[in-house]
XYZ file of N, CA and C in Angstrom:
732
model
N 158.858 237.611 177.396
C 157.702 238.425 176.995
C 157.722 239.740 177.762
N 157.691 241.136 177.248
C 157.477 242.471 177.640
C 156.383 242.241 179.079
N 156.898 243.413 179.602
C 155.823 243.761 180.770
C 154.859 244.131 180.610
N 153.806 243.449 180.219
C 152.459 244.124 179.733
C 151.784 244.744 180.743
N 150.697 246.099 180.689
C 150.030 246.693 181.361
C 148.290 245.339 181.787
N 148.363 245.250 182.695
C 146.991 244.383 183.012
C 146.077 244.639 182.088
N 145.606 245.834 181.681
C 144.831 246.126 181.004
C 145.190 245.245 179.567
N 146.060 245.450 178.984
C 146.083 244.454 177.209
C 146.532 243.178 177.524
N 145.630 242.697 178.820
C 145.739 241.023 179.085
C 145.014 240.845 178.910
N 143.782 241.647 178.986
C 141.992 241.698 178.515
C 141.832 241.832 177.350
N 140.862 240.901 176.364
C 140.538 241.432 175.512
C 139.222 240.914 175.607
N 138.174 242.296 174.832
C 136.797 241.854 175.066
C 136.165 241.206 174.077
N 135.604 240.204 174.298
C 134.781 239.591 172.734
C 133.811 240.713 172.611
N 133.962 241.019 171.027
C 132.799 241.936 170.488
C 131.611 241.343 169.629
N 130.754 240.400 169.859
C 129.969 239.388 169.612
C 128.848 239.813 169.368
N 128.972 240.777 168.218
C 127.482 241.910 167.982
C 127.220 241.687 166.582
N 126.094 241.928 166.147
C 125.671 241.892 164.796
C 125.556 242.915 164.408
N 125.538 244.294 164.594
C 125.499 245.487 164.191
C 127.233 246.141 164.082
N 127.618 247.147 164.055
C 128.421 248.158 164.304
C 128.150 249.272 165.292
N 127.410 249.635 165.112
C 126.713 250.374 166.419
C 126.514 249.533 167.579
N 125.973 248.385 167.930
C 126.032 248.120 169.079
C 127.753 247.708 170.001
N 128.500 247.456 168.580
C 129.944 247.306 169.620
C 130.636 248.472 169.418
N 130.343 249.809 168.762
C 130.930 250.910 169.294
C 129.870 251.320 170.229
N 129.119 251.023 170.581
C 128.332 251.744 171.782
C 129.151 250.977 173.367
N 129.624 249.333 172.968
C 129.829 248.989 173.838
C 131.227 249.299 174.034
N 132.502 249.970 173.217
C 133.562 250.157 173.484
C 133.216 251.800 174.275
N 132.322 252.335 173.972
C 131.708 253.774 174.621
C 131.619 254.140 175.838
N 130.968 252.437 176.332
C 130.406 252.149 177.441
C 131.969 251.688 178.658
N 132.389 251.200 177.538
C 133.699 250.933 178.717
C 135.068 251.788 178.847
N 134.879 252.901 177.951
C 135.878 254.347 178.056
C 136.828 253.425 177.675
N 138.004 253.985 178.857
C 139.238 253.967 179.087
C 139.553 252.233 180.043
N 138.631 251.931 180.794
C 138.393 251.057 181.119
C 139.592 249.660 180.914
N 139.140 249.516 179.354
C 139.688 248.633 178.428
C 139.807 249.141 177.072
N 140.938 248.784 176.433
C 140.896 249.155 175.126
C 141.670 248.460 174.071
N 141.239 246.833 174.320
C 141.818 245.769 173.420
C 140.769 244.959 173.348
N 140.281 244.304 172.054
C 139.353 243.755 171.745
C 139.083 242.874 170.925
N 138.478 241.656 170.344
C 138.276 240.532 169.883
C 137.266 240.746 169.291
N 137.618 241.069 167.836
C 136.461 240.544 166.585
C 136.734 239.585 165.555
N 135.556 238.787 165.886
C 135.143 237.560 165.570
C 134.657 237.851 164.140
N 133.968 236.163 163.983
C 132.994 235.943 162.578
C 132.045 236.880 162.506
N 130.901 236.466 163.491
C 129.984 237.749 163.279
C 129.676 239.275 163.343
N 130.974 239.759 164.043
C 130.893 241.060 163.404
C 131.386 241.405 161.964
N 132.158 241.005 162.116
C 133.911 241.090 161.164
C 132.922 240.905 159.596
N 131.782 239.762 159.676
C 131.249 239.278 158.254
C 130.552 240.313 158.011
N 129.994 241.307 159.264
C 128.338 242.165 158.651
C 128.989 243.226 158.555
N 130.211 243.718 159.178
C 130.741 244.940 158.939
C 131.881 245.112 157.861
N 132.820 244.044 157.979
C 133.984 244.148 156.986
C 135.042 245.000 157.497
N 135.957 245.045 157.246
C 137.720 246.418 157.620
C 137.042 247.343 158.298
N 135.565 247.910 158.160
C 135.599 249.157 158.654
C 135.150 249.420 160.700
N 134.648 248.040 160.762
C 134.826 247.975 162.407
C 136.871 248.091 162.777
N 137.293 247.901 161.909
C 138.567 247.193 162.807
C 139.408 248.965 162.329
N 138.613 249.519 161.376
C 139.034 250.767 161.369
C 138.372 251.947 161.905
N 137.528 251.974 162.719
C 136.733 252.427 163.712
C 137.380 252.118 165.454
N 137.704 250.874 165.446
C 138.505 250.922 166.649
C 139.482 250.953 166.597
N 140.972 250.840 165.797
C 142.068 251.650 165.624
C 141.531 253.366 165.904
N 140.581 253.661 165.351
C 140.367 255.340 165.276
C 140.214 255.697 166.456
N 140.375 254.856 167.491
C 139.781 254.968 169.088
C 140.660 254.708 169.664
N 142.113 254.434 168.741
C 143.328 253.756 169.978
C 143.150 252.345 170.265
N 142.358 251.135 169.830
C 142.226 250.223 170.296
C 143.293 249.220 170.031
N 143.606 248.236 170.576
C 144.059 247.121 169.857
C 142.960 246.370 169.184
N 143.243 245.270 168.090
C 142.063 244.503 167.826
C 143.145 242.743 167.716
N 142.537 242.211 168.024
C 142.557 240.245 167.812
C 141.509 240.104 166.588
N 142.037 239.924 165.680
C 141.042 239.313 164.306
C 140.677 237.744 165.162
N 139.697 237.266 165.253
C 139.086 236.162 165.207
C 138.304 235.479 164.619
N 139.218 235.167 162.791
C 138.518 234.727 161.852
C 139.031 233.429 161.959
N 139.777 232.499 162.573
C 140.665 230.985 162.609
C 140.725 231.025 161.180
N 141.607 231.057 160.232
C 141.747 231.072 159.164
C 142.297 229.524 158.822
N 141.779 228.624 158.071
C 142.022 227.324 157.790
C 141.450 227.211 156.230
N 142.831 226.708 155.022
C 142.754 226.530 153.963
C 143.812 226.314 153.657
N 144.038 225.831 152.609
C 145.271 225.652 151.915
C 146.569 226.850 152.235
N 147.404 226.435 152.422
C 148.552 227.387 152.572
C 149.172 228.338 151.668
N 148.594 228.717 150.334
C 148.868 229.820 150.145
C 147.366 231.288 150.114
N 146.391 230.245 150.287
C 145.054 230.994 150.594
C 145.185 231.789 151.989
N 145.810 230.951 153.152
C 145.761 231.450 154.585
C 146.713 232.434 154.545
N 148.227 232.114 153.581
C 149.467 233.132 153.649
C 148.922 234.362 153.202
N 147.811 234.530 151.837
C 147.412 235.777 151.548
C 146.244 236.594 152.500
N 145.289 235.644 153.235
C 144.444 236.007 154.140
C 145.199 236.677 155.470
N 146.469 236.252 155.491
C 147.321 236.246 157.013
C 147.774 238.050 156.548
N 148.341 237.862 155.243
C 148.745 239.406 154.432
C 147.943 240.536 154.792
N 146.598 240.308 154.256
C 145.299 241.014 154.427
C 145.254 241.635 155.656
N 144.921 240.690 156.433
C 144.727 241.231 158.193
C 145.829 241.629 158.556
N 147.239 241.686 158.519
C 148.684 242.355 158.954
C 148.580 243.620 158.291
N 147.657 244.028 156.775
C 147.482 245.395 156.150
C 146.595 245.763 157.397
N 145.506 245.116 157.520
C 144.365 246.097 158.275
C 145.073 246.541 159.728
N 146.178 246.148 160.252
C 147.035 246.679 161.450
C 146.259 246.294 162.668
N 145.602 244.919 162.745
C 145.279 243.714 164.165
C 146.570 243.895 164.659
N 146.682 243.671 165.901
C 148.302 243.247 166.608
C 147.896 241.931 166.909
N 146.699 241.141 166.480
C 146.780 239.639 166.786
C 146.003 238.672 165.558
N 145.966 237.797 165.406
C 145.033 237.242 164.481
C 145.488 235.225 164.633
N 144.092 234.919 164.009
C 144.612 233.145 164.763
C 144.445 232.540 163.651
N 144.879 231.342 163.280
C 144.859 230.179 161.985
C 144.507 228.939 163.384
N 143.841 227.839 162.522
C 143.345 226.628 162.575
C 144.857 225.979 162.566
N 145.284 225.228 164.033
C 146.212 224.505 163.889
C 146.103 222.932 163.181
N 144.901 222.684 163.065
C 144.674 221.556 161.916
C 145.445 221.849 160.673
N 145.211 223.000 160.447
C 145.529 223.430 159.131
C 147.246 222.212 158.975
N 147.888 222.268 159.282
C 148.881 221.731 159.657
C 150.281 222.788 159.366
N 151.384 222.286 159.530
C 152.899 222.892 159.567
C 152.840 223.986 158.310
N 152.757 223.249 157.380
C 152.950 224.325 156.339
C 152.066 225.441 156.019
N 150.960 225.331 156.045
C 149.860 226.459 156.337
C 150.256 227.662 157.243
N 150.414 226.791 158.621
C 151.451 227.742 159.740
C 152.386 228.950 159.547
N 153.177 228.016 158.946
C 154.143 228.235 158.368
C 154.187 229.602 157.351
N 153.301 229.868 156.625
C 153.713 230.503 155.560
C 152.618 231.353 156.323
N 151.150 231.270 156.888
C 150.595 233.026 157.453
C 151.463 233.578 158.282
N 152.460 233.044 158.983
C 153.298 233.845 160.088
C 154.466 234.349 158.919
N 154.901 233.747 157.878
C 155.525 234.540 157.071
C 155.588 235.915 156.482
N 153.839 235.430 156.042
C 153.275 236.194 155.135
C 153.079 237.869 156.097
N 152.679 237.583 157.323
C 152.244 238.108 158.774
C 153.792 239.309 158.894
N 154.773 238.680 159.144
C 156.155 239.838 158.806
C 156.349 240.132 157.819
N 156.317 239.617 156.719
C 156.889 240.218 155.397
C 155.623 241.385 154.696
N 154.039 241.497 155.084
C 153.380 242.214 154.741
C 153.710 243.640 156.145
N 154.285 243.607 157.393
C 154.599 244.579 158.747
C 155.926 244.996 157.941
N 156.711 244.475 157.568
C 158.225 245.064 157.175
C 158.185 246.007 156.062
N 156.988 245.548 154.872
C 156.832 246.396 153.991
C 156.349 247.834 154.390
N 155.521 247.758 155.487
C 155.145 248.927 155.835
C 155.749 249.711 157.664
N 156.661 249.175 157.406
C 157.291 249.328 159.040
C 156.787 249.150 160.318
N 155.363 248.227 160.105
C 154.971 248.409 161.293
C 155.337 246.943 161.653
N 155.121 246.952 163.194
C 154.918 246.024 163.912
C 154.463 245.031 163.416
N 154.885 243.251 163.465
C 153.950 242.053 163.239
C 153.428 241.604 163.966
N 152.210 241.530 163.504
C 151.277 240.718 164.659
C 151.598 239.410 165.592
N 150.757 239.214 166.411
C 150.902 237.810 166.818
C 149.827 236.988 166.071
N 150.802 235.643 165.575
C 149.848 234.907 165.089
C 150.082 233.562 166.139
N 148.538 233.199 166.256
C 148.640 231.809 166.875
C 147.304 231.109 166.519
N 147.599 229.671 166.808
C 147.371 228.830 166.514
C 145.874 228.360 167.597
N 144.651 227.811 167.161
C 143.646 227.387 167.506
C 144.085 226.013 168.016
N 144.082 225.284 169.103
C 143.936 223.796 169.076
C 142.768 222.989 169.166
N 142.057 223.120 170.022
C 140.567 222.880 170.280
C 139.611 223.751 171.095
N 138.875 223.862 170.366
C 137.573 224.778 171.130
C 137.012 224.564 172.130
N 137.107 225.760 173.622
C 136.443 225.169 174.416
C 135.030 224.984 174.487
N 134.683 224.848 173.493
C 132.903 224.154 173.242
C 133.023 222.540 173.070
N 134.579 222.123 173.100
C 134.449 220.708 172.428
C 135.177 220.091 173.696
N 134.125 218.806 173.941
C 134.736 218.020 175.490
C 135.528 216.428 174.579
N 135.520 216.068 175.498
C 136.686 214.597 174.902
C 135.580 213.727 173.946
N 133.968 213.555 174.379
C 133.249 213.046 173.739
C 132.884 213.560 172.420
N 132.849 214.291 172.331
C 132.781 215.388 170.938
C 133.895 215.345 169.986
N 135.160 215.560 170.950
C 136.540 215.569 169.987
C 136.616 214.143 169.579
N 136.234 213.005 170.548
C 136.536 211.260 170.219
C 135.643 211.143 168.998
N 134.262 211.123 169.438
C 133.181 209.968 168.707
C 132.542 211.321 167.092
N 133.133 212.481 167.066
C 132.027 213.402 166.203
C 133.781 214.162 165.045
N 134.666 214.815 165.593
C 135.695 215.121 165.387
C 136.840 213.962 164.399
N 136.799 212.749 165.536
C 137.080 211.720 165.048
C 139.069 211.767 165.618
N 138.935 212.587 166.402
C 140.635 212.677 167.030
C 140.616 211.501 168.452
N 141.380 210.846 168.213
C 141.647 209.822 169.406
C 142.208 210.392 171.151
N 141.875 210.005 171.649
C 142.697 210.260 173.150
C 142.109 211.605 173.725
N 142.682 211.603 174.814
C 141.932 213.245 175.527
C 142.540 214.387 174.747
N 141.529 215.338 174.701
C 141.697 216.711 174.962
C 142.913 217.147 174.894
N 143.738 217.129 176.218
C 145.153 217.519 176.205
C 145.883 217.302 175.941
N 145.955 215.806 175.327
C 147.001 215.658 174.491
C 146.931 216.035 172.856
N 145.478 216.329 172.722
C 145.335 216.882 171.137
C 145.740 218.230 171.165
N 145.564 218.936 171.955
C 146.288 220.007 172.683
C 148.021 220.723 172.557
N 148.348 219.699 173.023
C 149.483 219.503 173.078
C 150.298 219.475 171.907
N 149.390 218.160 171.226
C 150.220 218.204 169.872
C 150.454 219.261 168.525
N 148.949 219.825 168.780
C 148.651 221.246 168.109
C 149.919 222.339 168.345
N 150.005 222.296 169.785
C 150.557 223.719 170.376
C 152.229 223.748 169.956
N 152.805 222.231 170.164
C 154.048 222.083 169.848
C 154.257 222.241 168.366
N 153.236 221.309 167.754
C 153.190 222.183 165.916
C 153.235 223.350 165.605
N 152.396 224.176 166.650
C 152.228 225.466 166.019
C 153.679 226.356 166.253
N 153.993 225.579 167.664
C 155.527 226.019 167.724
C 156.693 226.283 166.879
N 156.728 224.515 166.585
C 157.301 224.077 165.557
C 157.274 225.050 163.898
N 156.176 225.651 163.282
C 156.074 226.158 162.481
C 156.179 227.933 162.877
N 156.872 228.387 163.996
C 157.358 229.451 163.839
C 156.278 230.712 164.651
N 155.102 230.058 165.037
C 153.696 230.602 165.733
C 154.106 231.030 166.733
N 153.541 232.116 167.287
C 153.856 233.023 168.321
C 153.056 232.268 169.894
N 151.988 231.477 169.537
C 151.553 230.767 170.681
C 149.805 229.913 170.217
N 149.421 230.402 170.850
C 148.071 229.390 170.741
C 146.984 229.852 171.751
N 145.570 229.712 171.341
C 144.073 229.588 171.783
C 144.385 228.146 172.815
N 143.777 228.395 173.530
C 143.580 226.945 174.322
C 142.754 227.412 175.381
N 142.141 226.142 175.530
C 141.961 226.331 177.125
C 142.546 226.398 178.624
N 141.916 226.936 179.568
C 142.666 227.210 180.573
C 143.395 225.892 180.881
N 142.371 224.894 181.195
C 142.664 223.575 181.977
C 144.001 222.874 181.145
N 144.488 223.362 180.099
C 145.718 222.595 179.297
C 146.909 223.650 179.270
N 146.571 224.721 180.500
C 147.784 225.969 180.237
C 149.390 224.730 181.038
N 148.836 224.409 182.042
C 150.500 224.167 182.681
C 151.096 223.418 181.488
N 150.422 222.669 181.059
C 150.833 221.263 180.037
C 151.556 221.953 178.724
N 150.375 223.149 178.076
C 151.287 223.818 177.048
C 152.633 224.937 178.118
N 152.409 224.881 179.150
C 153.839 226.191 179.226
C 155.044 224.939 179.418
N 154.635 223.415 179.687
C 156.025 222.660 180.258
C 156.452 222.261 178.812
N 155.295 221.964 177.602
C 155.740 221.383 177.237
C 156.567 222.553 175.716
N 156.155 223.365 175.858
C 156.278 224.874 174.911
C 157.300 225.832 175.569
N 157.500 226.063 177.033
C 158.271 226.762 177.512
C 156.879 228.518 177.725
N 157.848 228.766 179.281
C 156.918 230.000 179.347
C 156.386 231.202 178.199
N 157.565 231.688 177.436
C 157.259 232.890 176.118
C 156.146 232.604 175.431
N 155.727 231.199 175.102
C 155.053 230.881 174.359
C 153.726 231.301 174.547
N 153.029 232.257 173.824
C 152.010 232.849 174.355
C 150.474 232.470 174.472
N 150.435 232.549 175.475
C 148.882 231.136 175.467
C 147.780 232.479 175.522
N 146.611 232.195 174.745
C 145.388 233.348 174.559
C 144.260 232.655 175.072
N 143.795 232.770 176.347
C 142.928 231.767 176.490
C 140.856 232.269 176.857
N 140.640 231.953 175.926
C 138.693 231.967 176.248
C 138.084 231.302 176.968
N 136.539 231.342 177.223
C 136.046 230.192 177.760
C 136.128 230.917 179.318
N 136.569 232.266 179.706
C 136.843 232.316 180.966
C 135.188 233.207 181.841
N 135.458 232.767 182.368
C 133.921 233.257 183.619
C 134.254 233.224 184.812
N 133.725 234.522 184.992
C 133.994 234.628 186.881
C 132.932 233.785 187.811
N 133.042 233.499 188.992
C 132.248 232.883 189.612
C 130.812 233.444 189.196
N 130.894 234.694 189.710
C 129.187 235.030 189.382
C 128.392 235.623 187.559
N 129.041 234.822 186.870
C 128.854 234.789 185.112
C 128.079 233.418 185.212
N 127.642 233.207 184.212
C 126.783 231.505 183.741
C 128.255 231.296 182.815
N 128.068 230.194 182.930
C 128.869 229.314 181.868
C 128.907 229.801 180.403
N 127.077 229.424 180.024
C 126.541 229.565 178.703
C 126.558 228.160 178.370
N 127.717 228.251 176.575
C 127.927 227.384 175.889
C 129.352 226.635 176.040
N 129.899 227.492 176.489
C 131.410 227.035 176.875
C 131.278 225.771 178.129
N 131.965 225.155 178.045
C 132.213 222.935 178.758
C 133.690 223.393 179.350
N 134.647 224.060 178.647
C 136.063 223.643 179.539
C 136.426 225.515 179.627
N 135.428 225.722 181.369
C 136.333 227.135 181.590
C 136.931 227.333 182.608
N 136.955 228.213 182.852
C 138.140 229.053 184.329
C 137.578 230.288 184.502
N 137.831 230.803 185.392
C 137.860 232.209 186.097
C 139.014 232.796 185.919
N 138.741 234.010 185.757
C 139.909 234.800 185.634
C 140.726 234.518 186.293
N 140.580 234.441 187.913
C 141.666 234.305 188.591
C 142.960 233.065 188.252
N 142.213 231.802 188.009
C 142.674 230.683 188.099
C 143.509 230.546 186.555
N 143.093 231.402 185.884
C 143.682 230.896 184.523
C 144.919 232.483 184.605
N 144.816 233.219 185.430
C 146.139 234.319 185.758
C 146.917 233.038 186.852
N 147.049 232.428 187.561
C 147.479 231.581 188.242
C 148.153 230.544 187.576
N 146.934 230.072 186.352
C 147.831 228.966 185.638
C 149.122 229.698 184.555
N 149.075 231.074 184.666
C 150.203 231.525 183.581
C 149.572 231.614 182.364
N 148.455 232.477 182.200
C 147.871 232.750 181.227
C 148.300 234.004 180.561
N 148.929 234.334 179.391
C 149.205 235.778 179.363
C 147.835 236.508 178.486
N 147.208 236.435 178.244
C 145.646 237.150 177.647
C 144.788 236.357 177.817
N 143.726 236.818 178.612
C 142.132 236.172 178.643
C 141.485 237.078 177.828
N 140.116 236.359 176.946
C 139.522 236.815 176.216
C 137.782 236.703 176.904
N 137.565 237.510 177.079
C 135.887 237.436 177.704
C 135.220 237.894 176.927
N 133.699 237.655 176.461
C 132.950 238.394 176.266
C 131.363 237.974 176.814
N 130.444 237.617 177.161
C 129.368 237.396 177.351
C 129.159 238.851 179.085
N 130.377 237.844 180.073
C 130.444 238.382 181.882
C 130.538 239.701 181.387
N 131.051 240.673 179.998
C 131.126 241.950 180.145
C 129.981 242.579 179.734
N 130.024 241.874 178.276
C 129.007 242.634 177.484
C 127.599 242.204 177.410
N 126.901 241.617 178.418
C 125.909 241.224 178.701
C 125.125 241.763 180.190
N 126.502 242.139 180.669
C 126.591 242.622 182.258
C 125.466 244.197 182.417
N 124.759 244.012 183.312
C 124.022 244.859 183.524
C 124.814 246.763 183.577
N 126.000 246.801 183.619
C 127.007 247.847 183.972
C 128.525 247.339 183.378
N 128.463 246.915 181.878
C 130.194 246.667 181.840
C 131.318 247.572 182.088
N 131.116 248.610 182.698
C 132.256 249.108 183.259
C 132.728 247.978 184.705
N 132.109 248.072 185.426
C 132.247 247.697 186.534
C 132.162 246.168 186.496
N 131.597 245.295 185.464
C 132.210 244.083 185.436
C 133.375 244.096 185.148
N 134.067 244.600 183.956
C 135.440 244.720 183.580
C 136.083 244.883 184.346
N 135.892 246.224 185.470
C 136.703 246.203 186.381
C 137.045 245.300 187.506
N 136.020 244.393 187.696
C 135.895 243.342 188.601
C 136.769 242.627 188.192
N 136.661 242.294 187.059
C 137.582 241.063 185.929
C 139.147 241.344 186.357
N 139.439 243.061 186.067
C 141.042 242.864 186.585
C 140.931 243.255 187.869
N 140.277 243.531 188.704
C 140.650 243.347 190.463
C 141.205 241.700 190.710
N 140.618 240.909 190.176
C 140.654 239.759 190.332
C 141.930 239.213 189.712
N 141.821 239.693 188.313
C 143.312 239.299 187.691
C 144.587 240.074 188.466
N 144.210 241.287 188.576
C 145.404 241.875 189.262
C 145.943 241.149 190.711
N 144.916 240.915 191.708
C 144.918 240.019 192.976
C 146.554 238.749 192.831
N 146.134 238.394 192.047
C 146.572 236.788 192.017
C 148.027 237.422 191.347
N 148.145 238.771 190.630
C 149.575 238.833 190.033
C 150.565 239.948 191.581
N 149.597 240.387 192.130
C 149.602 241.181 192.879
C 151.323 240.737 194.398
């Protein structure tokens, strides 16, 4: 994997219901940071034109729609978002192999038509909102966490995926059992002095740069933060520390 700049190891969740409030908040953090994570709820109230508003700013963007459907629905959805020029975007590793399979297809063959770059696509395994009791008795998947984990991550492998969502606490397990390149994107992360929230399985920045994390995704510790410049910056003092 390239030498990435600390900075596009960050990406910020943009977890706004307006358009104006997450270009006010990319405003707010300049130069700071300038890679970012849009989700369901922006992505639904705004449509292409947030993700063409922050391209217009130099940004990177992570589509965070988990795209899960039949495999030639996800291959044309995977098309779509590789037009709108994300350098990242994720599918539902439930979806299974062949689903996989054909958005990471679909993902180069829509970049080649137009010479650009293909995204990274990876694979969702389990949400860190979901603990072993949730995934056992409601989900209906047997055994812990990490090994559902596991099995996801090596599928998503297996079908040609650039890496996987996971949580921190299952990074060593996916890099032994995936090999280091394999690019782990991991959420759920909070610094000591952040609340949890809703998130059950997180980490701190530091600890999940330690476990060999190559992108953390934050959003609440920034964009909730009384001053997100200076949380952000806290975020990579800390990440930088531990690579340091």
């Amino acid at each position: 994997m390239r030498n990435e700049r600390l900075t596009e190891r960050l990406y910020v969740a943009l977890d706004f219901d307006f358009m104006d409030e997450a270009l006010r908040m990319v405003d707010q953090l300049g130069d700071t940071l300038r890679s970012y994570k849009v989700g369901m709820q922006l992505f639904y109230k705004t449509g292409p034109v947030i993700l063409e508003r922050l391209h217009a700013e130099g940004c990177k963007v992570f589509l965070d729609l988990k795209f899960h459907d039949i495999p030639n629905t996800v291959a044309g959805a995977a098309k779509s978002a590789t037009s709108l020029g994300v350098s990242m975007m994720n599918v539902h590793a439930a979806g299974g192999m062949e689903m996989m399979k054909r958005a990471k297809e679909a993902s180069v063959a829509a970049a080649q038509a137009t010479g650009a770059e293909p995204p990274l696509v990876i694979a969702v395994t389990q949400l860190t909102s979901t603990d072993q009791q949730t995934m056992n008795n409601q989900i209906g998947i047997p055994g812990t966490v990490e090994a559902a984990v596991i099995r996801y991550a090596k599928l998503a492998q297996a079908a040609g995926l650039d890496g996987v969502v996971a949580s921190g606490h299952e990074l060593p397990a996916i890099r032994e059992a995936c090999g280091e390149e394999f690019v782990t994107v991991i959420p759920g992360i909070r610094p000591k002095w952040a609340e949890a929230n809703d998130q059950k399985r997180i980490l701190t920045p530091a600890d999940a740069m330690r476990a060999g994390a190559h992108r953390l995704v934050i959003g609440r510790p920034i964009t909730h933060a009384a001053d997100p410049r200076d949380a952000a910056r806290r975020i990579l003092e800390e990440m930088g520390e531990v690579l340091s």
